[in-house]
Amino acid sequence: MTTSTARFRSWYRPMRGRRPDEPHRTATPLELFFDLCFVVAVAQASNSLHHDLAENHLGHALVSYLTVFFAIWWAWMNFTWFASAYDTDDDVYRVTTLVQIAGALILAAGVPRAFTDADFTTITYGYVVMRLGTIVNWLRAAAANPDRRDTAIAYAVGVGVVQLGWLLRLALPDGWGMPAFLVLALADVLVPVVAEQRGKTGWHPHHIAERYQLFTLIVLGEAILSISVAIQGGVDAGNPELWGLAAAGMVIVFALWWLYFDRPGQLPPSRLRGSLFWGYGHYLIFAAIAAVGAGLAVAVDHDLHAAHVSGRTAGYTVAVPVAVFLVALWALHLRWKRGLGLVLFPIASVLALVTPWLPAPVPALAALLFILVAVTLVLRHRQATDVPG
């Protein structure tokens, strides 16, 4: 091999599919850097949700948060699954990934205006920049993989058409914005469904599971930040009640971490329908965890008399996302359990929605999650020590 050939191969390699059974496949430094930049977008969404909820703009908060978080989650998810199948780590791939990171930062910068003014212009531009990088990568994959060329071209064409739709949406009258968003979001999530019918992409199950675990840690970090704010508020205001709230919030976040990572070996199903359900269903888990952080911040504002909501409403800002998390986690990871394990999480989600009616909603929710973790530990221990007779 000549020196010029070696240099060319380090700059550009054919984007051939990686083996789905490749040993020791872990997240790369580039993927971790990509995730780090998404911290900004998640923080912007959580912070904007917190302020909307504290001002009692509940309907606006819910719609704005779910739409903004969709853009964040969908952009992250598409990069993650593509990288699992085709990451070549050559210079061209690194450049296209950095372009996508730039799009993520543009998207994050547009989050506040999307909440306050329903202006999705900046978010749309950032989202389209990210997806242009995705189109380039799919075209590279089509050129280097004849056996999966139809799949890659379907992705490239589908993504490109939908991005044109997002840009045209900006020219629509204000009243058409939300219906157009729903249509385009549905079109976006259908692109993988249609493309994968032409041939399954060879993603790595252990790598995907690790990437989802890492993003779970990112959104948990937003909740940890809210606890830190609660402690700071207790120190600054001399309010001892905030110390108890901070302790309860810490138990809630620790419990969410424990419940999600109780079975770290959970892998996405290999069949298309199961993998899509698993991958798409995590939208609820990610959005719910980040919303828990916003809810804890609202609870702090309420105790400081800085929020325009009742104590019960403040309790629901934490209880509702916790209930969504429990149901989503059960649907994705725990439906196969039998006996008490089958109904434990749905029952806990219902009880979580009752806690705002109690005198101390957040501590009551923390106690409920503590009990849930304890019961799951007992059940797991019994399952491990149960020897068939």
Coordinates of C-alpha atoms in Angstrom, one line a residue:
M1 CA 0.0 0.0 0.0
T2 CA 1.5 3.4 -1.0
T3 CA 1.6 6.3 1.4
S4 CA -0.8 8.3 -0.7
T5 CA -3.3 5.4 -0.7
A6 CA -3.0 5.1 3.1
R7 CA -3.6 8.8 3.5
F8 CA -6.7 8.7 1.3
R9 CA -8.2 5.8 3.2
S10 CA -7.8 7.7 6.5
W11 CA -9.6 10.6 4.9
Y12 CA -12.3 8.6 3.1
R13 CA -13.3 5.0 3.5
P14 CA -16.2 3.2 1.8
M15 CA -19.1 3.3 4.2
R16 CA -19.7 -0.4 4.4
G17 CA -22.0 -1.7 7.1
R18 CA -20.4 -2.8 10.4
R19 CA -21.1 -6.2 11.8
P20 CA -24.1 -6.4 14.1
D21 CA -22.2 -9.0 16.2
E22 CA -18.9 -7.1 16.4
P23 CA -17.3 -7.8 19.8
H24 CA -16.5 -5.0 22.3
R25 CA -18.6 -2.4 20.4
T26 CA -18.9 0.7 22.5
A27 CA -19.7 4.4 22.1
T28 CA -17.0 6.4 20.4
P29 CA -15.5 9.7 21.6
L30 CA -17.3 11.4 18.6
E31 CA -20.7 9.9 19.8
L32 CA -20.0 11.1 23.3
F33 CA -19.2 14.6 22.0
F34 CA -22.4 14.5 20.0
D35 CA -24.4 13.6 23.2
L36 CA -22.6 16.4 25.1
C37 CA -23.9 19.0 22.7
F38 CA -27.4 17.6 23.1
V39 CA -27.2 18.4 26.8
V40 CA -27.7 22.1 25.8
A41 CA -30.9 21.3 23.8
V42 CA -32.3 19.2 26.6
A43 CA -31.5 21.8 29.2
Q44 CA -33.2 24.5 27.1
A45 CA -36.3 22.4 26.8
S46 CA -36.5 21.5 30.5
N47 CA -35.9 25.1 31.6
S48 CA -38.5 26.5 29.2
L49 CA -41.0 23.9 30.4
H50 CA -40.3 24.9 34.0
H51 CA -41.0 28.5 33.4
D52 CA -44.2 27.8 31.5
L53 CA -45.5 25.5 34.2
A54 CA -44.6 28.0 37.0
E55 CA -46.7 30.6 35.2
N56 CA -49.6 28.2 35.0
H57 CA -49.5 28.0 31.2
L58 CA -50.2 24.3 31.4
G59 CA -51.6 23.7 27.9
H60 CA -49.0 25.8 26.2
A61 CA -46.3 24.1 28.2
L62 CA -47.4 20.6 27.3
V63 CA -47.8 21.3 23.6
S64 CA -44.5 23.3 23.3
Y65 CA -42.5 20.8 25.3
L66 CA -43.7 17.7 23.4
T67 CA -43.1 19.3 20.0
V68 CA -39.6 20.7 20.9
F69 CA -38.5 17.5 22.5
F70 CA -39.6 15.6 19.5
A71 CA -37.1 17.5 17.4
I72 CA -34.4 16.9 19.9
W73 CA -35.1 13.2 20.3
W74 CA -35.7 12.4 16.7
A75 CA -32.5 14.1 15.5
W76 CA -30.5 12.2 18.2
M77 CA -32.1 8.9 17.5
N78 CA -31.5 9.0 13.8
F79 CA -27.8 9.8 14.2
T80 CA -27.5 7.0 16.8
W81 CA -29.0 4.2 14.8
F82 CA -27.2 5.2 11.6
A83 CA -23.8 5.3 13.5
S84 CA -24.5 1.9 15.0
A85 CA -24.7 0.4 11.5
Y86 CA -22.2 2.5 9.4
D87 CA -19.8 4.5 11.5
T88 CA -16.5 4.5 9.5
D89 CA -14.8 7.2 11.7
D90 CA -13.0 8.6 8.6
D91 CA -12.5 12.3 8.2
V92 CA -15.5 12.8 6.0
Y93 CA -17.8 11.1 8.5
R94 CA -16.3 13.2 11.3
V95 CA -17.0 16.4 9.3
T96 CA -20.6 15.4 8.6
T97 CA -21.1 14.6 12.3
L98 CA -19.7 18.0 13.3
V99 CA -22.2 19.6 10.9
Q100 CA -24.9 17.7 12.6
I101 CA -23.6 18.9 16.0
A102 CA -23.7 22.5 14.7
G103 CA -27.4 21.9 13.7
A104 CA -28.0 20.6 17.3
L105 CA -26.7 23.8 18.7
I106 CA -28.8 25.9 16.4
L107 CA -31.8 23.9 17.4
A108 CA -31.0 24.4 21.1
A109 CA -30.8 28.2 20.5
G110 CA -34.3 28.2 19.0
V111 CA -36.0 26.4 22.0
P112 CA -36.8 29.6 24.1
R113 CA -38.5 31.4 21.1
A114 CA -40.4 28.2 20.3
F115 CA -41.8 28.2 23.8
T116 CA -42.5 32.0 24.3
D117 CA -43.6 32.9 20.7
A118 CA -44.4 29.6 19.1
D119 CA -41.6 30.5 16.6
F120 CA -40.0 27.3 15.3
T121 CA -37.9 29.0 12.6
T122 CA -34.6 28.6 14.3
I123 CA -35.4 25.1 15.5
T124 CA -36.4 24.1 12.0
Y125 CA -33.1 25.5 10.5
G126 CA -31.1 23.6 13.0
Y127 CA -33.1 20.4 12.5
V128 CA -32.7 20.7 8.7
V129 CA -28.9 21.2 9.0
M130 CA -28.7 18.0 11.1
R131 CA -30.7 16.1 8.6
L132 CA -28.7 17.3 5.6
G133 CA -25.7 15.5 7.2
T134 CA -27.8 12.4 7.6
I135 CA -28.7 12.5 3.9
V136 CA -25.0 12.7 2.9
N137 CA -24.3 9.7 5.1
W138 CA -27.1 7.6 3.7
L139 CA -25.9 8.4 0.1
R140 CA -22.4 7.2 1.1
A141 CA -23.9 4.0 2.5
A142 CA -25.9 3.5 -0.7
A143 CA -22.7 3.8 -2.8
A144 CA -20.7 1.3 -0.7
N145 CA -23.4 -1.4 0.1
P146 CA -25.1 -2.8 -3.0
D147 CA -27.0 -5.3 -0.9
R148 CA -28.7 -2.5 1.1
R149 CA -28.6 0.2 -1.5
D150 CA -32.4 0.3 -1.8
T151 CA -32.8 0.8 1.9
A152 CA -30.2 3.6 2.0
I153 CA -31.7 5.4 -1.0
A154 CA -35.1 5.1 0.6
Y155 CA -33.8 6.8 3.7
A156 CA -32.0 9.5 1.8
V157 CA -35.0 10.3 -0.4
G158 CA -37.5 10.1 2.5
V159 CA -35.4 12.3 4.8
G160 CA -34.9 14.9 2.0
V161 CA -38.6 15.1 1.1
V162 CA -39.6 15.6 4.7
Q163 CA -37.0 18.3 5.3
L164 CA -38.4 20.2 2.3
G165 CA -41.8 19.9 4.0
W166 CA -40.4 21.3 7.3
L167 CA -39.0 24.3 5.4
L168 CA -42.3 24.9 3.5
R169 CA -44.1 24.8 6.9
L170 CA -42.4 28.0 7.8
A171 CA -44.3 29.8 5.1
L172 CA -47.7 28.6 6.3
P173 CA -50.2 30.8 8.1
D174 CA -50.0 30.6 11.9
G175 CA -53.2 28.5 12.2
W176 CA -51.8 25.8 10.1
G177 CA -48.6 25.4 12.1
M178 CA -49.7 22.6 14.4
P179 CA -51.6 20.5 11.9
A180 CA -48.6 20.7 9.6
F181 CA -46.3 19.7 12.4
L182 CA -48.3 16.6 13.2
V183 CA -48.3 15.6 9.5
L184 CA -44.6 16.1 9.1
A185 CA -43.7 14.4 12.4
L186 CA -45.7 11.4 11.3
A187 CA -44.0 11.4 7.9
D188 CA -40.6 11.6 9.7
V189 CA -41.2 8.6 11.9
L190 CA -42.6 6.6 8.9
V191 CA -39.4 7.0 6.9
P192 CA -37.6 4.2 8.8
V193 CA -40.7 2.0 8.7
V194 CA -40.8 2.3 4.9
A195 CA -37.1 2.1 4.3
E196 CA -36.5 -0.9 6.5
Q197 CA -39.0 -2.9 4.5
R198 CA -36.5 -2.9 1.7
G199 CA -33.8 -4.5 3.8
K200 CA -32.9 -4.4 7.5
T201 CA -30.1 -2.1 8.6
G202 CA -27.4 -3.9 10.5
W203 CA -27.3 -2.0 13.7
H204 CA -25.5 -3.4 16.8
P205 CA -27.9 -4.3 19.6
H206 CA -25.4 -3.9 22.5
H207 CA -24.2 -0.6 21.0
I208 CA -27.8 0.7 20.7
A209 CA -28.6 -0.3 24.3
E210 CA -25.5 1.6 25.5
R211 CA -26.3 4.7 23.5
Y212 CA -29.9 4.8 25.0
Q213 CA -28.5 4.3 28.5
L214 CA -26.1 7.3 27.9
F215 CA -29.0 9.5 26.8
T216 CA -31.0 8.5 29.8
L217 CA -28.1 9.7 32.0
I218 CA -28.2 13.0 30.1
V219 CA -31.8 13.6 30.9
L220 CA -31.3 12.5 34.5
G221 CA -28.7 15.1 34.7
E222 CA -31.3 17.8 34.1
A223 CA -33.3 16.5 37.1
I224 CA -30.1 16.5 39.2
L225 CA -29.6 20.2 38.3
S226 CA -33.1 20.9 39.7
I227 CA -32.2 19.3 43.0
S228 CA -29.1 21.5 43.1
V229 CA -31.2 24.6 42.6
A230 CA -33.5 23.4 45.4
I231 CA -30.5 23.1 47.8
Q232 CA -29.2 26.5 46.7
G233 CA -32.7 28.0 47.2
G234 CA -32.8 26.6 50.7
V235 CA -29.5 28.1 51.6
D236 CA -30.3 31.5 50.0
A237 CA -33.8 31.8 51.4
G238 CA -33.2 30.2 54.8
N239 CA -36.2 28.0 54.1
P240 CA -35.7 24.6 55.8
E241 CA -38.7 23.1 53.8
L242 CA -36.6 23.3 50.7
W243 CA -34.0 21.0 52.2
G244 CA -36.7 18.3 52.6
L245 CA -37.9 18.9 49.1
A246 CA -34.3 18.6 47.8
A247 CA -34.0 15.3 49.7
A248 CA -37.2 14.0 48.3
G249 CA -36.2 15.0 44.8
M250 CA -32.9 13.2 45.2
V251 CA -34.8 10.0 46.1
I252 CA -37.0 10.4 43.1
V253 CA -34.1 10.8 40.7
F254 CA -32.1 8.0 42.3
A255 CA -35.2 5.7 42.0
L256 CA -35.7 6.6 38.3
W257 CA -32.1 5.7 37.7
W258 CA -32.3 2.5 39.6
L259 CA -35.5 1.4 37.9
Y260 CA -34.2 2.0 34.4
F261 CA -30.8 0.4 35.0
D262 CA -32.1 -2.4 37.1
R263 CA -31.7 -4.6 34.1
P264 CA -28.8 -3.0 32.1
G265 CA -28.7 -6.0 29.8
Q266 CA -32.0 -5.2 28.2
L267 CA -31.5 -5.1 24.4
P268 CA -33.8 -3.9 21.6
P269 CA -35.7 -6.7 19.9
S270 CA -34.2 -7.9 16.7
R271 CA -37.4 -8.0 14.7
L272 CA -38.4 -4.7 12.9
R273 CA -41.7 -4.1 14.7
G274 CA -40.1 -4.8 18.1
S275 CA -37.1 -2.6 17.5
L276 CA -39.2 0.3 16.3
F277 CA -41.5 0.0 19.3
W278 CA -38.5 -0.1 21.6
G279 CA -36.7 2.8 19.9
Y280 CA -39.7 5.0 19.5
G281 CA -41.1 4.3 22.9
H282 CA -38.0 5.7 24.6
Y283 CA -39.3 9.2 23.5
L284 CA -41.7 9.0 26.5
I285 CA -38.9 7.8 28.9
F286 CA -36.5 10.6 27.9
A287 CA -39.2 13.3 27.8
A288 CA -40.6 12.2 31.1
I289 CA -37.3 12.2 32.9
A290 CA -36.4 15.7 31.7
A291 CA -39.9 16.9 32.6
V292 CA -39.4 15.5 36.2
G293 CA -36.5 18.0 36.5
A294 CA -38.8 20.8 35.3
G295 CA -41.5 19.7 37.8
L296 CA -39.0 19.7 40.7
A297 CA -38.0 23.2 39.8
V298 CA -41.7 24.2 39.8
A299 CA -42.1 22.6 43.3
V300 CA -39.2 24.7 44.5
D301 CA -40.7 27.9 43.1
H302 CA -44.0 27.1 44.8
D303 CA -42.3 26.7 48.2
L304 CA -40.6 30.0 47.6
H305 CA -43.9 31.6 46.6
A306 CA -42.5 32.4 43.2
A307 CA -44.9 30.2 41.1
H308 CA -48.4 31.0 40.0
V309 CA -49.8 27.5 40.6
S310 CA -51.4 25.7 43.5
G311 CA -49.6 23.1 45.6
R312 CA -51.6 20.4 44.0
T313 CA -50.7 21.6 40.5
A314 CA -47.1 21.8 41.5
G315 CA -47.3 18.2 42.7
Y316 CA -48.8 17.1 39.4
T317 CA -45.9 18.7 37.5
V318 CA -43.7 16.0 39.1
A319 CA -46.2 13.1 39.5
V320 CA -47.4 13.1 35.8
P321 CA -44.0 12.6 34.2
V322 CA -43.1 10.0 36.9
A323 CA -46.3 8.1 36.0
V324 CA -45.5 8.4 32.3
F325 CA -42.0 7.1 32.9
L326 CA -43.3 4.1 34.9
V327 CA -45.8 3.1 32.2
A328 CA -43.3 3.5 29.4
L329 CA -40.6 1.6 31.2
W330 CA -43.1 -1.2 31.9
A331 CA -44.2 -1.3 28.3
L332 CA -40.7 -1.4 26.9
H333 CA -38.8 -3.6 29.4
L334 CA -41.1 -5.3 31.9
R335 CA -44.3 -6.6 30.1
W336 CA -42.9 -10.1 30.1
K337 CA -42.9 -10.4 33.9
R338 CA -45.4 -12.6 35.6
G339 CA -47.4 -12.3 38.8
L340 CA -46.9 -9.1 40.8
G341 CA -44.1 -8.0 38.5
L342 CA -46.7 -7.7 35.7
V343 CA -48.9 -5.2 37.4
L344 CA -46.5 -3.6 39.8
F345 CA -45.5 -0.6 37.6
P346 CA -49.0 0.2 36.3
I347 CA -50.3 0.2 39.9
A348 CA -47.4 2.4 40.9
S349 CA -48.1 4.9 38.1
V350 CA -51.7 5.2 39.3
L351 CA -50.6 5.7 42.9
A352 CA -48.2 8.4 41.6
L353 CA -51.1 10.4 40.3
V354 CA -52.7 10.3 43.7
T355 CA -49.8 11.9 45.5
P356 CA -50.7 15.5 44.6
W357 CA -53.8 15.1 46.8
L358 CA -51.6 14.4 49.9
P359 CA -50.3 17.1 52.2
A360 CA -46.7 16.7 50.9
P361 CA -46.8 15.5 47.3
V362 CA -43.1 15.3 46.4
P363 CA -42.0 13.5 49.6
A364 CA -45.0 11.2 49.2
L365 CA -44.0 10.4 45.6
A366 CA -40.4 9.8 46.8
A367 CA -41.7 7.4 49.4
L368 CA -43.7 5.6 46.7
L369 CA -40.7 5.2 44.4
F370 CA -38.6 4.0 47.3
I371 CA -41.1 1.3 48.0
L372 CA -41.3 0.4 44.3
V373 CA -37.5 0.0 44.2
A374 CA -37.5 -2.1 47.3
V375 CA -40.2 -4.4 46.0
T376 CA -38.5 -4.9 42.7
L377 CA -35.3 -5.9 44.6
V378 CA -37.2 -8.4 46.6
L379 CA -38.8 -9.9 43.5
R380 CA -35.5 -10.0 41.7
H381 CA -33.9 -11.7 44.6
R382 CA -36.7 -14.3 44.8
Q383 CA -36.4 -14.9 41.1
A384 CA -32.7 -15.4 41.3
T385 CA -32.9 -17.9 44.3
D386 CA -36.0 -19.7 43.1
V387 CA -34.9 -23.3 42.3
P388 CA -37.5 -25.3 40.4
G389 CA -38.5 -28.4 42.4

